[in-house]
Short mmCIF file of C-alpha atoms and ligand atoms in Angstrom, two decimals:
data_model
loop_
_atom_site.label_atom_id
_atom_site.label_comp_id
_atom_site.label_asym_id
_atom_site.label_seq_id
_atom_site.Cartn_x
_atom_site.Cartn_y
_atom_site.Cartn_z
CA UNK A 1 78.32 -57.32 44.75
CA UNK A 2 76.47 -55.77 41.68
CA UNK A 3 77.70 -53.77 38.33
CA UNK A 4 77.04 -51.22 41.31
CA UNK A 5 80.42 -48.87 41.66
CA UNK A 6 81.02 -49.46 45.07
CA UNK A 7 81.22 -46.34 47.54
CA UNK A 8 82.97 -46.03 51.09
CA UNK A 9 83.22 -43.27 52.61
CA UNK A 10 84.63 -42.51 56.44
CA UNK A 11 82.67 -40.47 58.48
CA UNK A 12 85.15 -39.11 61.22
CA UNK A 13 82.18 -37.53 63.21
CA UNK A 14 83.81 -34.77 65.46
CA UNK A 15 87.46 -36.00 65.54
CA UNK A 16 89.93 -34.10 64.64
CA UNK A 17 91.30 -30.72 63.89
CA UNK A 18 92.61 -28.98 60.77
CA UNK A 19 96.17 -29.68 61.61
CA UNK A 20 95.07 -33.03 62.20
CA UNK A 21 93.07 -33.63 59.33
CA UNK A 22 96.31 -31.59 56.88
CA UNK A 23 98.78 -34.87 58.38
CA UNK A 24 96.11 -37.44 57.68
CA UNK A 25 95.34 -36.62 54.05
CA UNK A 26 98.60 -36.48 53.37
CA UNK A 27 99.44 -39.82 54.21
CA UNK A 28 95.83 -40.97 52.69
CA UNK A 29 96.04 -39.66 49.62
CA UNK A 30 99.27 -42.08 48.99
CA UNK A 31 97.42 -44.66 50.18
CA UNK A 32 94.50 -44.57 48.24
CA UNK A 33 95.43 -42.92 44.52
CA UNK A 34 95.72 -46.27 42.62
CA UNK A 35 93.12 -47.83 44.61
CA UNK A 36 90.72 -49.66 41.71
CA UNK A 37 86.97 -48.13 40.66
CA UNK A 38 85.65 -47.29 44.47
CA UNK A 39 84.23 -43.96 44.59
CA UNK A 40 86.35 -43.02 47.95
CA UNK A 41 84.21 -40.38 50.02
CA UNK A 42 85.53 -38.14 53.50
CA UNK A 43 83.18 -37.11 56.01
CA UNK A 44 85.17 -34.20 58.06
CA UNK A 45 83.67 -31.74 60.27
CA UNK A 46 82.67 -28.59 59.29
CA UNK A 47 85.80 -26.97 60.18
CA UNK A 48 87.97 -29.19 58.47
CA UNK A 49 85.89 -29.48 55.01
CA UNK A 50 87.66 -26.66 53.03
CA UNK A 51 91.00 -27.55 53.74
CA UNK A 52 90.25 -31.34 53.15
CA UNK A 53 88.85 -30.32 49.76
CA UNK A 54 92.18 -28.24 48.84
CA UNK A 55 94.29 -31.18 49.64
CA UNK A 56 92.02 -33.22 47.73
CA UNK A 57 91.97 -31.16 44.68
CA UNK A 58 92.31 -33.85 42.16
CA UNK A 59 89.07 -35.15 42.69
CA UNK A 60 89.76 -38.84 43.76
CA UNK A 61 87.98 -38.47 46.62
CA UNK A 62 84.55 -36.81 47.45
CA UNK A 63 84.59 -34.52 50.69
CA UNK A 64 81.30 -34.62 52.35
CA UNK A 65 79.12 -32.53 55.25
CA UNK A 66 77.88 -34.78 58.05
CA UNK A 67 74.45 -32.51 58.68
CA UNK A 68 73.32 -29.86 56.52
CA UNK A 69 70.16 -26.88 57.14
CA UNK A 70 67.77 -27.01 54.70
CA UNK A 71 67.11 -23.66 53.78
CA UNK A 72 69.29 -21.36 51.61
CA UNK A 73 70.20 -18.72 54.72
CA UNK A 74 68.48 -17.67 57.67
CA UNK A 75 68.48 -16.83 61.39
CA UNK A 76 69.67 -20.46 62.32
CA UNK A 77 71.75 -20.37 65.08
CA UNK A 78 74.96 -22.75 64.53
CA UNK A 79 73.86 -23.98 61.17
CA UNK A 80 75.03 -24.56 57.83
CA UNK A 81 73.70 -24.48 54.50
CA UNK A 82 73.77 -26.37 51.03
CA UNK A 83 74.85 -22.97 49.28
CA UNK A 84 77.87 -22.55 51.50
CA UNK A 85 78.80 -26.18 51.51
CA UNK A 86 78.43 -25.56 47.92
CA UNK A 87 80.72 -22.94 47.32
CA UNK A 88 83.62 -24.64 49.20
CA UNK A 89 83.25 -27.66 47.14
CA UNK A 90 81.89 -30.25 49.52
CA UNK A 91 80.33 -32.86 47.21
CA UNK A 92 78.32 -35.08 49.11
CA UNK A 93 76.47 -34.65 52.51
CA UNK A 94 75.33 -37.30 55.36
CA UNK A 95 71.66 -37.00 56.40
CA UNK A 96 69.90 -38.39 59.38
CA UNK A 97 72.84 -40.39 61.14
CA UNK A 98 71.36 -41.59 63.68
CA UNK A 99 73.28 -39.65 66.32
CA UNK A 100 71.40 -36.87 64.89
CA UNK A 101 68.51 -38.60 65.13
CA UNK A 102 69.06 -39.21 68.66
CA UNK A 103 71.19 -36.12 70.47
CA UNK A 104 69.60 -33.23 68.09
CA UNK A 105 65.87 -34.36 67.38
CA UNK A 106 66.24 -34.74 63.78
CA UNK A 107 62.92 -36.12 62.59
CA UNK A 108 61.97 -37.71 58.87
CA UNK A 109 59.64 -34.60 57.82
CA UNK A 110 63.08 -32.35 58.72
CA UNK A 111 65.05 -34.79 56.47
CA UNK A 112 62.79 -35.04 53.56
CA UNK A 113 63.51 -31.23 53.36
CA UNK A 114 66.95 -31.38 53.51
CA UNK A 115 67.54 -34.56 51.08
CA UNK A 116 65.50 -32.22 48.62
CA UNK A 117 67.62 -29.31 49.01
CA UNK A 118 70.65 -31.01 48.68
CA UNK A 119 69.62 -32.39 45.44
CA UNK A 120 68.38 -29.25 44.22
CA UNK A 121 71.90 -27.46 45.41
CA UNK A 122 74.04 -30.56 43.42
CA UNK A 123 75.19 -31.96 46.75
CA UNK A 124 74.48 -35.78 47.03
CA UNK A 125 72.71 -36.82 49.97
CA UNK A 126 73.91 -39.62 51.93
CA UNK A 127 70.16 -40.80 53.80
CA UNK A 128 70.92 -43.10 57.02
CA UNK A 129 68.55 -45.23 58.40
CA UNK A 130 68.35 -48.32 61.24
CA UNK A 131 66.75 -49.54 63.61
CA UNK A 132 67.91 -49.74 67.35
CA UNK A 133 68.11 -53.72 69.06
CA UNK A 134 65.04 -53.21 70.45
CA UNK A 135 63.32 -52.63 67.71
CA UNK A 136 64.67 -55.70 65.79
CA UNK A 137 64.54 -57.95 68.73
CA UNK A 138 60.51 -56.98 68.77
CA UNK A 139 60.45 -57.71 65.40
CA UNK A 140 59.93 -54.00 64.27
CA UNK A 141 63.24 -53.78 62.11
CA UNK A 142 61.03 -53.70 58.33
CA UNK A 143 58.56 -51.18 59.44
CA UNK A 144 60.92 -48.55 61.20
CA UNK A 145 63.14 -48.51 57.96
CA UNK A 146 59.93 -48.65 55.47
CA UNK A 147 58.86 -45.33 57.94
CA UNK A 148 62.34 -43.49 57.61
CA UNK A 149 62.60 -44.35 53.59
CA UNK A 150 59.06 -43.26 53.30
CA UNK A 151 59.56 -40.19 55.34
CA UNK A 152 63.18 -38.84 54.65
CA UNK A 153 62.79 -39.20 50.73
CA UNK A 154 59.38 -37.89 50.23
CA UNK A 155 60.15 -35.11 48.38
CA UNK A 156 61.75 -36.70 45.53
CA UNK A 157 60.89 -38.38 42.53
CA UNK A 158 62.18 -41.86 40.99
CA UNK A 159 65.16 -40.10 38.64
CA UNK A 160 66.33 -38.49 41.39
CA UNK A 161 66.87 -41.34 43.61
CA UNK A 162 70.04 -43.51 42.04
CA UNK A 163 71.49 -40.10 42.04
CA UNK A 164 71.94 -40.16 46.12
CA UNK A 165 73.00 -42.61 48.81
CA UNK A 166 71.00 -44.82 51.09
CA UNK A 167 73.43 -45.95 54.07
CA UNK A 168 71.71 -48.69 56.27
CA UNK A 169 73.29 -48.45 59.97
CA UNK A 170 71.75 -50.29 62.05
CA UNK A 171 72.07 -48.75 65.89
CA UNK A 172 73.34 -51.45 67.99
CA UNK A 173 76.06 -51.70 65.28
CA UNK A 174 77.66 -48.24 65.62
CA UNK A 175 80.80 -48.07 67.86
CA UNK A 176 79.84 -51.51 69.79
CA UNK A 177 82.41 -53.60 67.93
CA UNK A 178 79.48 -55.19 66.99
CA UNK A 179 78.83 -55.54 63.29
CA UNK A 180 75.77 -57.19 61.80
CA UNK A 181 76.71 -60.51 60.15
CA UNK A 182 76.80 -60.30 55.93
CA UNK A 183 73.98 -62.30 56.58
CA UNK A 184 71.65 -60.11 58.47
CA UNK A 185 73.41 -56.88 56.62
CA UNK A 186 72.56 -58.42 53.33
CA UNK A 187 68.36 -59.61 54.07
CA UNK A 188 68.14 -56.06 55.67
CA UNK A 189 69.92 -53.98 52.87
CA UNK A 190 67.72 -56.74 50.18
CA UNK A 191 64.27 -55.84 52.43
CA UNK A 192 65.51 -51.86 51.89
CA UNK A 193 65.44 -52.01 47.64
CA UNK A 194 61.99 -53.94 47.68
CA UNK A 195 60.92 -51.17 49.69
CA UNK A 196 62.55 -48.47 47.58
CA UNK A 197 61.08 -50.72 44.33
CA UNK A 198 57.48 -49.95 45.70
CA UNK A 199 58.11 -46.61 46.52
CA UNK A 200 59.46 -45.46 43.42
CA UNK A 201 59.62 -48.41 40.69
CA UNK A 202 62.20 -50.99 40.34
CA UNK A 203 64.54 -49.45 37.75
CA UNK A 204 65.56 -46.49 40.15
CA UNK A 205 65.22 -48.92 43.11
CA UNK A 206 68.09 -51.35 40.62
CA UNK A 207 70.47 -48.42 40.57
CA UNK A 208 70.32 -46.66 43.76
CA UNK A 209 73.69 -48.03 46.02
CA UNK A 210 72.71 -48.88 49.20
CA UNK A 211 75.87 -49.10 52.11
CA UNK A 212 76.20 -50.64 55.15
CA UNK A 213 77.29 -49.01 58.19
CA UNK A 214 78.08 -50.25 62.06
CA UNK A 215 81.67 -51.41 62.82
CA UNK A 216 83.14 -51.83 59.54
CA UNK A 217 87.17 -52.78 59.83
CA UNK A 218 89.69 -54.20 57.82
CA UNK A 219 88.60 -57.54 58.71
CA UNK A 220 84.85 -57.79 57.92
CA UNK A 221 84.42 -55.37 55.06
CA UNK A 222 85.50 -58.39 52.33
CA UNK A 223 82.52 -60.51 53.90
CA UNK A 224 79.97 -57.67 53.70
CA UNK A 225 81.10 -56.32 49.95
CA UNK A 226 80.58 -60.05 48.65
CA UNK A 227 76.76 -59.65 49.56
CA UNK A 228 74.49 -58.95 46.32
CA UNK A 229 72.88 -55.79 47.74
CA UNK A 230 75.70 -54.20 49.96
CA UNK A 231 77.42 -51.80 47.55
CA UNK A 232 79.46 -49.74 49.99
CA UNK A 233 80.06 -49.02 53.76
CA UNK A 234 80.02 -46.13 55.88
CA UNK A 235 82.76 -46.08 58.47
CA UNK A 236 82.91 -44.14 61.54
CA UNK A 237 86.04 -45.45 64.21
CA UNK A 238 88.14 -47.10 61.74
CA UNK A 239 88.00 -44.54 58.94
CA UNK A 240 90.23 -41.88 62.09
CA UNK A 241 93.31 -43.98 61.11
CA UNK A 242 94.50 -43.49 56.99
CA UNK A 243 95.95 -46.95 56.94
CA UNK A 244 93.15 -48.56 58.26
CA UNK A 245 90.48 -46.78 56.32
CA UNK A 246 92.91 -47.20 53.08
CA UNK A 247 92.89 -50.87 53.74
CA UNK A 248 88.94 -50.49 53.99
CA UNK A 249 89.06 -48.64 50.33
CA UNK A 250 91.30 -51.41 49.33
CA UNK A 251 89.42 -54.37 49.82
CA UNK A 252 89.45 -56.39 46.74
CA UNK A 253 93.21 -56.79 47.25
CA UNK A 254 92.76 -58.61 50.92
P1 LIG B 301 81.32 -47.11 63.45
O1 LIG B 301 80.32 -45.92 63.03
O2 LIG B 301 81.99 -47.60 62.19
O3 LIG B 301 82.28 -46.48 64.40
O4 LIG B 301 80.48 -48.18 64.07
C1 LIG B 301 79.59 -45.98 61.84
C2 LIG B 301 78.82 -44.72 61.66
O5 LIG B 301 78.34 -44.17 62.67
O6 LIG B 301 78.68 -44.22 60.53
#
């Protein structure tokens, strides 16, 4: 780990309701109030986000969006915009997950414009890339993430970049109980800021926290946050339970 604040944040995808999401911020927000200097982020759905954010109100944890439209307003059926996540309060917002990627087309020339627009709207993107095990096993794991970096942040410039989130998932990671080794995490997340250094300089590339994602528990995030280059996680299944994800936040103390 680096002079990097370290970041997790629990994506809960779409699990659970309001009522829900009321009884497990409640028992999180105990949990999690003295933790030491992690920024602590939520990813609820969109039904959940304003009341998450009221709970929330002190402003320990960041409540983010896990997709976002990127124009202001328009006649988008069953979309969502940075001006209304804005309004509610939501701070942060995941881009190009790869389930997005894969059930809803999402492309990199769609998520260049909607990194952009968050940053323009003060909402801090959260930019997910990986590669799938066929890709790595053929060798193709550097040039699939050099395409989505290239592609999803070409709209913005070097000064903007530390100022959002890179979260590197790789596919056969996510919900298979199968996480990549700190190891393999750590070369990948390392081959991710040389890339970043040549596409935008190595001062920005320096500051910019890159996370892990892909079956992050209690019992393997110590191993991955020790890495040089890992400065966070994303969590999907074990960020549903508030202990578990508060034992996540709390990893230092394991
Ligand atoms: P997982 O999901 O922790 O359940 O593997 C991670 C993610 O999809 O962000």
């Amino acid at each position: 780990m680096s002079e990097r604040t370290p970041v997790i944040a629990g994506n809960w995808k779409m699990f659970k309701t309001n009522t829900e999401a009321a009884a497990y911020v409640a028992e999180f927000l105990a949990l999690v109030v003295d933790a030491g200097p992690v920024e602590i982020v939520l990813c609820p759905p969109f039904t959940c986000l304003e009341a998450v954010r009221r709970e929330l109100a002190d402003g320990r944890v960041r409540v983010a969006a896990q997709n976002m439209h990127f124009e202001a307003e328009g006649a988008y059926t069953g979309e969502v915009s940075a001006p209304m996540l804005k309004e509610i309060g939501v701070t942060d917002v995941v881009l190009g997950h790869s389930e997005r990627r894969q059930y809803f087309c999402e492309n990199d020339a769609d998520l260049a414009r909607k990194t952009s627009t968050a940053l323009a709207a003060g909402i801090r993107p959260i930019l997910c890339v990986g590669e799938s095990d066929r890709e790595r096993e053929a060798g193709g794991t550097n040039d699939k993430l050099k395409g989505q970096l290239e592609g999803g942040l070409a709209g913005i410039s070097a000064d903007q970049l530390p100022e959002m989130l890179i979260a590197y998932e790789p596919i056969w990671a996510i919900g298979t109980g199968k996480t990549a080794t700190p190891e393999i995490a750590e070369e990948t997340i390392a081959f991710i800021r040389g890339a970043l250094a040549g596409q935008f300089g190595p001062q920005a590339a320096r500051r910019v926290r890159i996370l892990y994602g892909g079956s992050v528990n209690p019992g393997n995030i110590g191993e991955l946050m020790k890495a040089e280059n890992i400065d966070g996680a994303l969590v999907g299944g074990a960020s549903l339970d508030a202990a578990g994800f508060a034992r996540i936040i709390r990893f230092k103390e394991a």
